[in-house]
Coordinates of C-alpha atoms in Angstrom, one line a residue:
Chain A
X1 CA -46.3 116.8 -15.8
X2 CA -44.1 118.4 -18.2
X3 CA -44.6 117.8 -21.5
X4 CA -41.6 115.9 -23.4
X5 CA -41.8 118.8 -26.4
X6 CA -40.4 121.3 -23.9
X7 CA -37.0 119.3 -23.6
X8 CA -34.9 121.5 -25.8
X9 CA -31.6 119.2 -25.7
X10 CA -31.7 115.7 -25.3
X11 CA -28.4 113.7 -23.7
X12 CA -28.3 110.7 -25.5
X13 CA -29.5 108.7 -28.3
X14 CA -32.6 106.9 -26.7
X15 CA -33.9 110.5 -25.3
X16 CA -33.6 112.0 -29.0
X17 CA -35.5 109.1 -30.0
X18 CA -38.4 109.8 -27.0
X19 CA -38.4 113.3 -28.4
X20 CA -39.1 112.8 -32.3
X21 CA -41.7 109.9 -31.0
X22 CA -43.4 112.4 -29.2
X23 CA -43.5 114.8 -31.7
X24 CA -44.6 112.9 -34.1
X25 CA -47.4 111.3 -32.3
X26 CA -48.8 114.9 -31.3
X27 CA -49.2 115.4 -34.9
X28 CA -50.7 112.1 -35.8
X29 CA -53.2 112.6 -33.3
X30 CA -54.0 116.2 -33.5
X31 CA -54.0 116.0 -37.5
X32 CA -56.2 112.4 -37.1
X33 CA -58.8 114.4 -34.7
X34 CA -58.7 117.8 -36.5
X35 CA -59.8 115.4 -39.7
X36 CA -62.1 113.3 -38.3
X37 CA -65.0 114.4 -40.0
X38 CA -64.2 114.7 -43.9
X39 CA -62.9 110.9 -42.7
X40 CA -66.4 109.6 -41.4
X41 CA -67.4 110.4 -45.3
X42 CA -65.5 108.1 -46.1
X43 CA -65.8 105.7 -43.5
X44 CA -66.1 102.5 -45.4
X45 CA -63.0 103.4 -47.7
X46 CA -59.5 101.8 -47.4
X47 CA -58.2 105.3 -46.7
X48 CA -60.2 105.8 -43.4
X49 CA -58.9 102.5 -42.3
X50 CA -55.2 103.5 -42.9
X51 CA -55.1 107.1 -41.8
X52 CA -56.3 105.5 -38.4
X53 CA -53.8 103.1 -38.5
X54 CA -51.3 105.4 -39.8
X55 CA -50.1 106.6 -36.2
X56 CA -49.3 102.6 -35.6
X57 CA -46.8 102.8 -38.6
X58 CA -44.8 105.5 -37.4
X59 CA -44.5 104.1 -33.9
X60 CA -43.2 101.4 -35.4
X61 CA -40.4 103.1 -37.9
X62 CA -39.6 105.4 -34.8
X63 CA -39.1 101.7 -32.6
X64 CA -37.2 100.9 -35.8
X65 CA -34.9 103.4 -35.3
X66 CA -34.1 102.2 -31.6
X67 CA -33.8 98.8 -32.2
X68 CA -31.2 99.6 -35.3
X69 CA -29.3 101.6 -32.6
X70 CA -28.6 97.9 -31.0
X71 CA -28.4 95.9 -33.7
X72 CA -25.4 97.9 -35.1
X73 CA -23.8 98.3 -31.2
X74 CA -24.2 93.9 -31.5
X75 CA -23.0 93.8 -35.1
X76 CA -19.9 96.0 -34.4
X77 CA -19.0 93.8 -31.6
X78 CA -19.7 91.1 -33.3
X79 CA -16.9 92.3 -36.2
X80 CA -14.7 93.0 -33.7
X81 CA -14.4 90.0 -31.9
X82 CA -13.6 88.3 -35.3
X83 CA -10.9 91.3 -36.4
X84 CA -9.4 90.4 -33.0
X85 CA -9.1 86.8 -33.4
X86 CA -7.8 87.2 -36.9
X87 CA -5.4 89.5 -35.9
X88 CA -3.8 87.2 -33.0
X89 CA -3.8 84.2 -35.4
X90 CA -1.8 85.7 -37.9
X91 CA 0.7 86.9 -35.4
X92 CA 0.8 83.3 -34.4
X93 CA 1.1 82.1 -38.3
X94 CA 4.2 84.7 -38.7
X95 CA 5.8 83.2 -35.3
X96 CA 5.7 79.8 -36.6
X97 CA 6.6 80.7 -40.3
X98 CA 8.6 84.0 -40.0
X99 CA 9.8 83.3 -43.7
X100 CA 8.4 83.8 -47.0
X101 CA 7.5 80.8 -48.8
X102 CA 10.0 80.0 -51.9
X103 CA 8.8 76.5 -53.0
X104 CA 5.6 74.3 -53.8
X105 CA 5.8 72.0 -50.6
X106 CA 6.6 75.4 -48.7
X107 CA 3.9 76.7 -49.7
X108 CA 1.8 73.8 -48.6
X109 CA 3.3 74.0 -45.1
X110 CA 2.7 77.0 -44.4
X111 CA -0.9 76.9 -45.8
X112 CA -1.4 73.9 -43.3
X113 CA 0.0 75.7 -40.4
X114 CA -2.8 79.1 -41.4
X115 CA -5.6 76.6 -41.5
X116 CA -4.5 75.0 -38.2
X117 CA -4.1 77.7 -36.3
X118 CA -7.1 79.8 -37.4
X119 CA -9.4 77.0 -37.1
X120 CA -7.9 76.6 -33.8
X121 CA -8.5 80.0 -32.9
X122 CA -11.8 81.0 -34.1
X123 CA -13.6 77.8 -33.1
X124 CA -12.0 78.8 -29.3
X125 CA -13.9 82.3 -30.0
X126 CA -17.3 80.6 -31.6
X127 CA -17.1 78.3 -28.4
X128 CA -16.7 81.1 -26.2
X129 CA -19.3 82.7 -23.7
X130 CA -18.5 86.5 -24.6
X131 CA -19.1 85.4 -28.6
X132 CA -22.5 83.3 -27.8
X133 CA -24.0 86.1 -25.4
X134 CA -23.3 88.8 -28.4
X135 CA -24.1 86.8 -31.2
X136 CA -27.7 85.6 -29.3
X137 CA -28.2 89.7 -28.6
X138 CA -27.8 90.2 -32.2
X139 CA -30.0 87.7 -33.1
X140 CA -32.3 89.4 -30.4
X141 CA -32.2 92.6 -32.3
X142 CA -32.5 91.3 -35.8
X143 CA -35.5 89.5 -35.2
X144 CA -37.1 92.6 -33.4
X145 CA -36.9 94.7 -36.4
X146 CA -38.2 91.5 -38.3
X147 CA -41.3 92.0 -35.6
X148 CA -41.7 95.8 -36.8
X149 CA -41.5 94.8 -40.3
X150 CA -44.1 92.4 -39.4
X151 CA -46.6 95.0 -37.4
X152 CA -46.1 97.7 -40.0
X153 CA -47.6 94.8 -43.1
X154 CA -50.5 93.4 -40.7
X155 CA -51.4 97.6 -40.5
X156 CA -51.7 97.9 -44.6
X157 CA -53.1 94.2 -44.5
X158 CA -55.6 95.3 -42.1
X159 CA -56.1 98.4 -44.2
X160 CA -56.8 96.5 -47.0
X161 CA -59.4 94.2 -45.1
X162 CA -57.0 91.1 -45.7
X163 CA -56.3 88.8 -43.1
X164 CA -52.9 89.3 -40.9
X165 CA -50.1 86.9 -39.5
X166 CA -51.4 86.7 -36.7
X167 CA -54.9 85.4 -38.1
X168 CA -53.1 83.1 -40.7
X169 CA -51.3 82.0 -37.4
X170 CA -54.5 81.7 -35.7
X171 CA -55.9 79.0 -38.5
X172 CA -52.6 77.3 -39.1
X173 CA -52.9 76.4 -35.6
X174 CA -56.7 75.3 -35.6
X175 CA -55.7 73.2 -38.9
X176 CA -52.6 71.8 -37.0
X177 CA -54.7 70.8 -34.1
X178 CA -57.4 69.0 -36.0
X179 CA -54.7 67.1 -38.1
X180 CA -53.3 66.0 -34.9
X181 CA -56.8 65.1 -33.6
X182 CA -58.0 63.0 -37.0
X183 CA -54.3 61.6 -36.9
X184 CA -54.1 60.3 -33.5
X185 CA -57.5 58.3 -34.3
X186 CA -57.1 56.7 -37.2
X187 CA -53.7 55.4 -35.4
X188 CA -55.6 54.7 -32.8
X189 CA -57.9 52.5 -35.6
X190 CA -55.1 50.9 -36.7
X191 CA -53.7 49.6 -33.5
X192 CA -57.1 48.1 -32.5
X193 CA -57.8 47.1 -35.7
X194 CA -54.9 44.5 -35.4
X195 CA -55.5 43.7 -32.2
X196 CA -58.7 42.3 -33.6
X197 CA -57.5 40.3 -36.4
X198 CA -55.1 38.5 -33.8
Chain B
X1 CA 11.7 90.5 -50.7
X2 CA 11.0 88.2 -53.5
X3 CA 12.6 88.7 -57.0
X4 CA 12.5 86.5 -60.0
X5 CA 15.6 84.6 -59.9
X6 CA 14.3 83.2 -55.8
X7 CA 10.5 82.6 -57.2
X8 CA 10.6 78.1 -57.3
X9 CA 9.0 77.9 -61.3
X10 CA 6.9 75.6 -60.2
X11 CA 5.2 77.8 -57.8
X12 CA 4.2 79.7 -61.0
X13 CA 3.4 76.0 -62.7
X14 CA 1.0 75.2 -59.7
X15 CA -0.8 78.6 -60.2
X16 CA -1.3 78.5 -63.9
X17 CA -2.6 74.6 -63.2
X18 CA -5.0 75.9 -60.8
X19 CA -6.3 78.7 -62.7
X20 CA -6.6 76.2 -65.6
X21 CA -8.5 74.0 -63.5
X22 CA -10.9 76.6 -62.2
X23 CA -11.5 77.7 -65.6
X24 CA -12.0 74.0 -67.1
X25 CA -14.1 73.1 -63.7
X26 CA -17.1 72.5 -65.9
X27 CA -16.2 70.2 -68.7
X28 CA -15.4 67.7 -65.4
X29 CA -17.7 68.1 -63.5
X30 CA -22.1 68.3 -63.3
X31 CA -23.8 70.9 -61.5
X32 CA -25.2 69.8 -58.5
X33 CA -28.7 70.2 -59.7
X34 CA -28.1 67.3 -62.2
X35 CA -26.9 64.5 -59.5
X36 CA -29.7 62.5 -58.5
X37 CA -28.9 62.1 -54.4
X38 CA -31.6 58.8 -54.7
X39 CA -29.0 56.2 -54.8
X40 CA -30.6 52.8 -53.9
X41 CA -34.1 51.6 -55.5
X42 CA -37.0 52.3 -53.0
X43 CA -40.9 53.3 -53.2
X44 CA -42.5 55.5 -51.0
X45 CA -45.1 53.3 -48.9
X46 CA -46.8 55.9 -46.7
X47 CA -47.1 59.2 -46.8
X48 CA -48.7 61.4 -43.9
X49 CA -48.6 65.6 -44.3
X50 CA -45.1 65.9 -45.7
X51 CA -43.3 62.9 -44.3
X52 CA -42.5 59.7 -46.3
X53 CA -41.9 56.3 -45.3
X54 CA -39.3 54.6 -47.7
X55 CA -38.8 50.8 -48.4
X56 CA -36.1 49.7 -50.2
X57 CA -35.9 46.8 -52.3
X58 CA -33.9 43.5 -51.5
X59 CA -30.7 43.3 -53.5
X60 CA -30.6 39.7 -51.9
X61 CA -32.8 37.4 -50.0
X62 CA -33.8 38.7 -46.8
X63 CA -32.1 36.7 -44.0
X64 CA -33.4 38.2 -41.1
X65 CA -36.9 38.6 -39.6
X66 CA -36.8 41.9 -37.7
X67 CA -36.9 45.3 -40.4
X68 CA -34.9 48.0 -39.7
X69 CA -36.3 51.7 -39.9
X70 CA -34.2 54.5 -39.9
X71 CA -34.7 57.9 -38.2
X72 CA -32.8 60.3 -40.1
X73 CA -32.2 64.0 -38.4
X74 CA -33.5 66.5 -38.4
X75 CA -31.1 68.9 -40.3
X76 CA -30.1 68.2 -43.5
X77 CA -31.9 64.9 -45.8
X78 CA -31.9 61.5 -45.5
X79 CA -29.6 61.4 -48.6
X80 CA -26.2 61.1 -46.6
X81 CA -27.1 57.4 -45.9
X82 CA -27.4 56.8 -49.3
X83 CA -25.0 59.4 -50.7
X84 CA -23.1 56.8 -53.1
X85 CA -23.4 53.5 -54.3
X86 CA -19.7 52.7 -52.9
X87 CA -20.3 54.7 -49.8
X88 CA -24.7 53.8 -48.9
X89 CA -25.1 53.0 -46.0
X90 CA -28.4 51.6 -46.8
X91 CA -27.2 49.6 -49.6
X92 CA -24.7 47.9 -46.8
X93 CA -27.5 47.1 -45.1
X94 CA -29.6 45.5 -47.5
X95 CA -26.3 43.3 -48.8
X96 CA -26.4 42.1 -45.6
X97 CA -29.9 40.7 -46.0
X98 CA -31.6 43.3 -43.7
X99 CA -35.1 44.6 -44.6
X100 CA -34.8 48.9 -44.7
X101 CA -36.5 51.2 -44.1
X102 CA -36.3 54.8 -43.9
X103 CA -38.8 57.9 -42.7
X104 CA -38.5 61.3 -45.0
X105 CA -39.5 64.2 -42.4
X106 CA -40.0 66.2 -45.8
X107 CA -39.4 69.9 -45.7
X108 CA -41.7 71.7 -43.5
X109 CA -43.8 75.2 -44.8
X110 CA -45.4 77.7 -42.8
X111 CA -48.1 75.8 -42.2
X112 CA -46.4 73.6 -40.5
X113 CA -45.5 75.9 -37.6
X114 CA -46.6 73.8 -34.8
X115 CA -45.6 70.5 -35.4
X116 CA -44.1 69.4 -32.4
X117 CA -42.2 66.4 -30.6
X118 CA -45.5 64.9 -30.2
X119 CA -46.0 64.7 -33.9
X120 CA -43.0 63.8 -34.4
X121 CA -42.8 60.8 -32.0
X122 CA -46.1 59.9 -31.5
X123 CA -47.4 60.6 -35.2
X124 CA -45.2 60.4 -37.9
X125 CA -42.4 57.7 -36.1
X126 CA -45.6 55.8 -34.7
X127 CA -47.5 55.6 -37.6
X128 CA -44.5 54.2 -39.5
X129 CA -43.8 51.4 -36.9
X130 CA -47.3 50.2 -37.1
X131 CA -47.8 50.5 -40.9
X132 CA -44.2 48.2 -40.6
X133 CA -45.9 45.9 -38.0
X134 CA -48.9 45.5 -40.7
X135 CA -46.5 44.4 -43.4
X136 CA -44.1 42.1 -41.6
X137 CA -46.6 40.3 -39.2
X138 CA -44.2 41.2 -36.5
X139 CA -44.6 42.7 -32.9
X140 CA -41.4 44.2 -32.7
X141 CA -39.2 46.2 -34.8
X142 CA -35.4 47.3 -35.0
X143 CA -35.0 51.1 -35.3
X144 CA -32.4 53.1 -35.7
X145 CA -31.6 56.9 -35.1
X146 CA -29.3 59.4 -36.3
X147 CA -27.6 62.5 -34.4
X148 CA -31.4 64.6 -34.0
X149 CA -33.1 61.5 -36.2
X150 CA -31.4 59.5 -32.2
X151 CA -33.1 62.0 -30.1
X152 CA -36.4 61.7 -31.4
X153 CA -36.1 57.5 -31.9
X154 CA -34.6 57.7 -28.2
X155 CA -37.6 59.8 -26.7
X156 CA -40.0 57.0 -28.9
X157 CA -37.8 54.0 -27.9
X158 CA -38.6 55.2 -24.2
X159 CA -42.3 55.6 -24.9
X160 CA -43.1 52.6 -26.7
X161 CA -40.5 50.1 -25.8
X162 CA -43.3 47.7 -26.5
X163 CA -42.3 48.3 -30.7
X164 CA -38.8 48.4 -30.4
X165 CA -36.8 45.0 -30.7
X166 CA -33.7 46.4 -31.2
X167 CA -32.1 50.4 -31.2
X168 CA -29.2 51.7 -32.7
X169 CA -28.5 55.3 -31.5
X170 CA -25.9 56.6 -34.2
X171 CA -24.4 59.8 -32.7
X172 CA -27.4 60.6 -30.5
X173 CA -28.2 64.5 -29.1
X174 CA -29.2 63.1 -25.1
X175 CA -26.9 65.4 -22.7
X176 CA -26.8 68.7 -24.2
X177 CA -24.8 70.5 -21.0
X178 CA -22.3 68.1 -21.9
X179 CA -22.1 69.2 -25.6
X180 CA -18.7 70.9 -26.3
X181 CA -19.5 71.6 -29.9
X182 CA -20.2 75.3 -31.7
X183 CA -23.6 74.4 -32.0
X184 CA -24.3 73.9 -28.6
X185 CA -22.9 77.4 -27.3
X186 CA -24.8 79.2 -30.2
X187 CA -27.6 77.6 -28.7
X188 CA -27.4 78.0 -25.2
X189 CA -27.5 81.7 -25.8
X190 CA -30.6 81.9 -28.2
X191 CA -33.9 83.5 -27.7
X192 CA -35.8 80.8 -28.9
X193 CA -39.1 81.8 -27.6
X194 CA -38.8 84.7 -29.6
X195 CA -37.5 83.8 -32.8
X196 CA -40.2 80.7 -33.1
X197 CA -42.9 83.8 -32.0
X198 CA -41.7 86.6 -34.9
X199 CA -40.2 83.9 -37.7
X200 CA -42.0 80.8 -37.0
X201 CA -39.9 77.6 -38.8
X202 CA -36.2 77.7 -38.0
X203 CA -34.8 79.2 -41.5
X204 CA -32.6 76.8 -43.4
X205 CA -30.1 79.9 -43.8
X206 CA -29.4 80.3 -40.1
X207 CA -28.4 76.3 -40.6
X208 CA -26.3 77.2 -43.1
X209 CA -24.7 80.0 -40.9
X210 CA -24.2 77.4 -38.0
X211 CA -22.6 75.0 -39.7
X212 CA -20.2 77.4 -41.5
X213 CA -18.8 78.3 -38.4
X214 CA -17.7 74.7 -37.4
X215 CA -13.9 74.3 -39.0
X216 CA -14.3 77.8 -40.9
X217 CA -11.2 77.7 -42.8
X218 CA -10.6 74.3 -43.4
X219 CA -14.1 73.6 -44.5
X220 CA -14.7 77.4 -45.9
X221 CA -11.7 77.5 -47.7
X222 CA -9.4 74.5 -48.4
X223 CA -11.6 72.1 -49.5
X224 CA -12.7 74.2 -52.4
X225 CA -9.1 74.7 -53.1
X226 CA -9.1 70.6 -53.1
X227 CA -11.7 70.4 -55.0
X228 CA -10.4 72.4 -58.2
X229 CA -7.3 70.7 -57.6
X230 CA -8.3 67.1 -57.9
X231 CA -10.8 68.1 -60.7
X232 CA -9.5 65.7 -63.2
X233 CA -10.5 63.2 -60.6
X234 CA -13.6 61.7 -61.3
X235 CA -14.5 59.7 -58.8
X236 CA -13.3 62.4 -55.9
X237 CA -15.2 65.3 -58.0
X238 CA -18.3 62.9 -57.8
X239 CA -18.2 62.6 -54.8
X240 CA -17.2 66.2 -53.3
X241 CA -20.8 67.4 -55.4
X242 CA -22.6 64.7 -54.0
X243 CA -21.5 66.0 -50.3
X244 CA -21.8 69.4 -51.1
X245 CA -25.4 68.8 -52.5
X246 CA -26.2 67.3 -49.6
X247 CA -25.0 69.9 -47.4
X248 CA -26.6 72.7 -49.3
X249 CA -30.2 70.8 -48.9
X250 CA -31.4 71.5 -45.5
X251 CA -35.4 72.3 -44.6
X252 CA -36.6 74.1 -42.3
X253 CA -37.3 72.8 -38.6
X254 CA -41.1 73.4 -37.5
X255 CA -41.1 76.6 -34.7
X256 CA -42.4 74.6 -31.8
X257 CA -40.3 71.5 -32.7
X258 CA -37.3 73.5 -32.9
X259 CA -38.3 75.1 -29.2
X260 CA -38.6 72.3 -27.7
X261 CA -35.5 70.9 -28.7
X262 CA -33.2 73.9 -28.1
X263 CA -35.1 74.3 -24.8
X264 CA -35.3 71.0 -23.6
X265 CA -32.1 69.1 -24.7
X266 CA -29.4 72.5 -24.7
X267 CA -30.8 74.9 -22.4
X268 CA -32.4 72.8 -19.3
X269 CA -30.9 69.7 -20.6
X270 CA -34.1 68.2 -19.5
X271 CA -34.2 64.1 -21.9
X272 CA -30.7 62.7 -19.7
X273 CA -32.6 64.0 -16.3
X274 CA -35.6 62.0 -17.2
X275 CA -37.7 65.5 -16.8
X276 CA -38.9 65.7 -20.7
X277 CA -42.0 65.5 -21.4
X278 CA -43.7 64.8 -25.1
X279 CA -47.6 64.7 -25.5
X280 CA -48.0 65.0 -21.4
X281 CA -46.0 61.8 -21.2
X282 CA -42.6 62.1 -18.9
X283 CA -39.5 60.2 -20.7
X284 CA -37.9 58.0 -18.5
X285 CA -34.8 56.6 -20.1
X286 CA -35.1 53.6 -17.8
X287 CA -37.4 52.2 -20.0
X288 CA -35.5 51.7 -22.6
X289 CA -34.8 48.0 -22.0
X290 CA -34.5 46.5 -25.4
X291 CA -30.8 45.7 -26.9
X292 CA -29.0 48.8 -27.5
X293 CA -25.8 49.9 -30.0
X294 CA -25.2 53.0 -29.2
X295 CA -22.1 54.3 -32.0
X296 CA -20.0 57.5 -31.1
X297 CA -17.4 59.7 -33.3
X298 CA -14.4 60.2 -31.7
X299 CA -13.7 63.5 -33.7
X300 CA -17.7 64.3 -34.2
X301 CA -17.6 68.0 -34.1
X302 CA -21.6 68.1 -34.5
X303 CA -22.4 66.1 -31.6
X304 CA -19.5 65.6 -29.1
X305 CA -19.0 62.2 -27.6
X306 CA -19.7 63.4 -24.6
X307 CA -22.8 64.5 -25.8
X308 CA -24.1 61.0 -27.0
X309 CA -22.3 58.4 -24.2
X310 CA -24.4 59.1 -21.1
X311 CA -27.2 57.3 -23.3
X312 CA -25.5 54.2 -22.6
X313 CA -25.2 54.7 -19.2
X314 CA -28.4 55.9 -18.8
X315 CA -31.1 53.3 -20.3
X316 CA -32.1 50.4 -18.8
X317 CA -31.0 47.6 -21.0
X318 CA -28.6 44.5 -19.9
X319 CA -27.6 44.0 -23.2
X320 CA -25.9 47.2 -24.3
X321 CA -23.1 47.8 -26.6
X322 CA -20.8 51.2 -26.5
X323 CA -18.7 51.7 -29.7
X324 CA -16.3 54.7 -30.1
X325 CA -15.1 55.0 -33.8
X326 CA -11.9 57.2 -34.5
X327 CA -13.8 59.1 -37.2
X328 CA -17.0 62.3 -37.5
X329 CA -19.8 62.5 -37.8
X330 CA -20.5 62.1 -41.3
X331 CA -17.4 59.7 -41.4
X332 CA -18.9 57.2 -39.4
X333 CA -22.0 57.0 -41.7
X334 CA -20.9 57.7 -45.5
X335 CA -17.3 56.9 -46.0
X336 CA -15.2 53.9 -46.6
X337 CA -14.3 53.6 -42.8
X338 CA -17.8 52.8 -42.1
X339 CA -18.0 50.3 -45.3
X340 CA -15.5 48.4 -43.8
X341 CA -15.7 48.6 -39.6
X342 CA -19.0 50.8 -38.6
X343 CA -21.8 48.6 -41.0
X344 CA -19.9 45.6 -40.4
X345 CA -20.0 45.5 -36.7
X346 CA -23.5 47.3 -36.9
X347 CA -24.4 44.3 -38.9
X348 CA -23.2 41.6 -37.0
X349 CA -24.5 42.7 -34.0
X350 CA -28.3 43.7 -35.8
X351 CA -28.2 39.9 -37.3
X352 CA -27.3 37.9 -33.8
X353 CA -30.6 40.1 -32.4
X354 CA -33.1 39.9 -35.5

């Protein structure tokens, strides 16, 4: 198999992004194995714990890096779909009032006709399948890098010997199902509690 | 190109009034934080996790037997129906001898993650029929829901038509493929899975971000510009802060709630289908056989009529009333129009059933 170091040029942005990830997980590991044994000293330390977890952080910064390279291709979309739209609208606006206002009630119309038309116009683009696909994708993207955010704190959590998300996650769950449980009954109570007194 | 002797003085007078306006805003009016939104005299009767059920207190003799509770939505508080002692549409209510009462989803945290439908419909909405059952000595009660406040109180009304006297579905979300708001194409195309897995309660912000999108200039833009204009107005500045607080207050929807709903109601459209299911139960909209009001805003750009009707169509009730009301969605609940046509007819028709 040959190794993903001996690529000397890479063609586009996601192969780049292969090539530092390798690289730098051959140094994590080799540097994490080559110091394994000062780190057993120390094995009940919080720096044992986060040198082993280290290589987890920098997969996720170098995923980072990936998912940033989609969330700006959304976001630039996403700004240009509304620079188009603007720019139509106000061609329509300057159409349907070619001159410059001079008076108050001028003014007013003119400002009426703006509002009109780009309301118009941008709720057609917000209503719009080519707007709802990009703006769910960038949503998508925005919410992954909120996922590495998340994986890189449970690593220093776990370091740290606190408990993670996903464990809080884990007990909010068991507390939302016992509520449930102790609710459902004492409802339960109640109903045949009145059925009683009838 | 403009020049002095062509520029209309009073363009210049308007823009000096303005400026002063802007500049004097706070002598007029209060900051938002200092109106009180709690309008009508009530006391919180029950209270289970963060919910609250609300009674208010007879202004006059009660005249009919059957309470009323109210499901508000989801997004945004309760407040709206009882924005303004002029404008409450709680305060309506009770002038027209009704007993009211109202359920407070209170704002969710973290922890309260997976709340679902089931909590929602057969917890908190149960529990508050039953404690109202205790109370009254009744068997039955009216209940009525508002735009998401409907869809819950539908899938309830469905459930436990056993409860439920009388329903008034105010703006109801039921056939979301035949939504043709904003909302509902932002959405259709959302990875809800995913952002309920990673960010757990739907953020107020991303509300706030979906609702400025709906009439971006006109509501972004032009009522602000109104709203330093007519700041010598005191009764309009009132009630412009009162709005605006409301607006600004939204809570969080729990994760799996918020799933469900996006899933079920805008993505497979499941609740007009009779496919949903809440706590392992199927919803079938055919058992909804009590006397139902079903009220619809002609220019509702939150929920489009088309959106609410098919619940009408869809139930299983002879007696069943369709009103179409040329005003939105907020109009047909806290404005003068509904003072003077939507609570009356609502009333009328609430009082020949209660």
């Amino acid at each position: 198999m040959q190794s993903k170091s001996s690529k000397n040029s890479a063609e586009s942005p996601n192969d780049i992004t292969e090539y530092y990830k390798h690289v730098s997980l051959f140094w994590t590991d080799i540097m994490h194995l080559m110091s394994s044994k000062p780190q057993a000293l120390t094995s009940i330390g919080p720096m044992r714990s986060f040198a082993a977890n280290s290589k987890k952080i920098s997969v996720e910064l170098i995923e980072i890096n990936e998912t940033l390279l989609g969330f700006n291709q959304y976001l630039t979309e996403y700004y240009k779909q509304l620079a188009d739209v603007w720019g139509i609208a106000q061609k329509k606006v300057n159409l349907k009032s070619p001159e410059i206002p001079q008076d108050v009630e001028h003014i007013e119309a003119v400002k009426r006709v703006w509002i009109d038309i780009f309301d118009n116009d941008f709720t057609e683009l917000f209503d719009s399948k080519k707007f709802g696909e990009n703006y769910g994708n960038l949503v998508s993207k925005e919410l992954e890098l909120t996922k590495h955010w998340n994986n890189i704190t449970n690593v220093i959590l776990q370091s740290a010997n606190l408990p993670n998300k996903e464990e809080v996650d884990e007990v909010y769950k068991e507390i939302h199902s016992l509520k449930k449980r102790v609710s459902k009954l004492e409802l339960e109570l109640t109903k045949e509690k009145r059925k009683n007194a009838k | 190109m403009l020049n002095e002797s062509t520029i209309d003085p009073k363009i210049i007078e308007e823009i000096l009034k303005f400026s002063k306006n802007v500049i004097e805003a706070p002598k007029f009016a209060s900051a938002p934080d200092e109106i009180n939104l709690e309008v009508t005299p009530h006391k919180v009767v029950q209270q289970i996790d963060k919910t609250r059920l609300l009674y208010y207190k007879p202004i006059i003799e009660t005249k009919h037997k059957t309470p009323l509770l109210i499901s508000y939505a989801l997004i945004n508080r309760y407040h709206i129906l009882d924005i303004h002692p002029e404008k409450s549409w709680v305060r309506n209510l009770l002038e027209q001898g009704f007993e009211v009462y109202m359920l407070d989803w209170g704002t969710p945290t973290s922890m309260d993650k997976y709340l679902d439908f089931d909590d929602y419909v057969n917890g908190y909405l149960d529990s508050s029929v039953e404690y109202i059952k205790n109370q009254s000595s009744i068997e039955k009660i009216s209940l009525q829901g508002y735009c998401t406040g409907a869809t819950i109180a539908t899938a309830y009304t469905a459930l436990h038509p056993e409860n439920v006297k009388n329903y008034i579905a105010t703006a109801p979300v039921i056939d979301g493929w035949k939504d043709t708001t904003v909302m509902s194409n932002l959405a259709k195309h959302m990875d809800v899975d995913k952002m309920v897995d990673i960010i757990g309660n739907m953020p107020p912000e991303f509300m706030y971000y979906c609702f400025s999108v709906l009439k971006p200039f006109e509501q972004g833009i032009e009522k602000y510009i109104k709203f330093f204009k007519n700041i010598d107005n005191k009764k309009y500045v009132d009630n412009f802060l009162r709005v605006e607080k409301w607006l600004g207050d939204t809570p969080p929807i729990p994760g799996e709630l918020f799933k469900q709903w996006i899933k079920d109601i805008y993505q497979e459209n499941l609740l007009i289908q009779n496919k949903m299911h809440i706590g392992g139960e199927r919803i079938d909209l055919k058992k909804i056989d009590m006397s139902i009001f079903t009220q619809v805003a002609v220019g509702d750009h939150l929920v489009s009529p088309e959106c609410s009707m098919p619940l009408h169509y869809a139930v299983g009730s002879n007696d069943k009333t369709l009103k179409v009301y040329p005003t939105g969605h907020v109009g047909m609940i806290a404005s003068s129009f509904s003072q003077k046509k939507v609570l009356p007819e609502m009333g009328k028709w609430l009082a020949e059933r209660s």
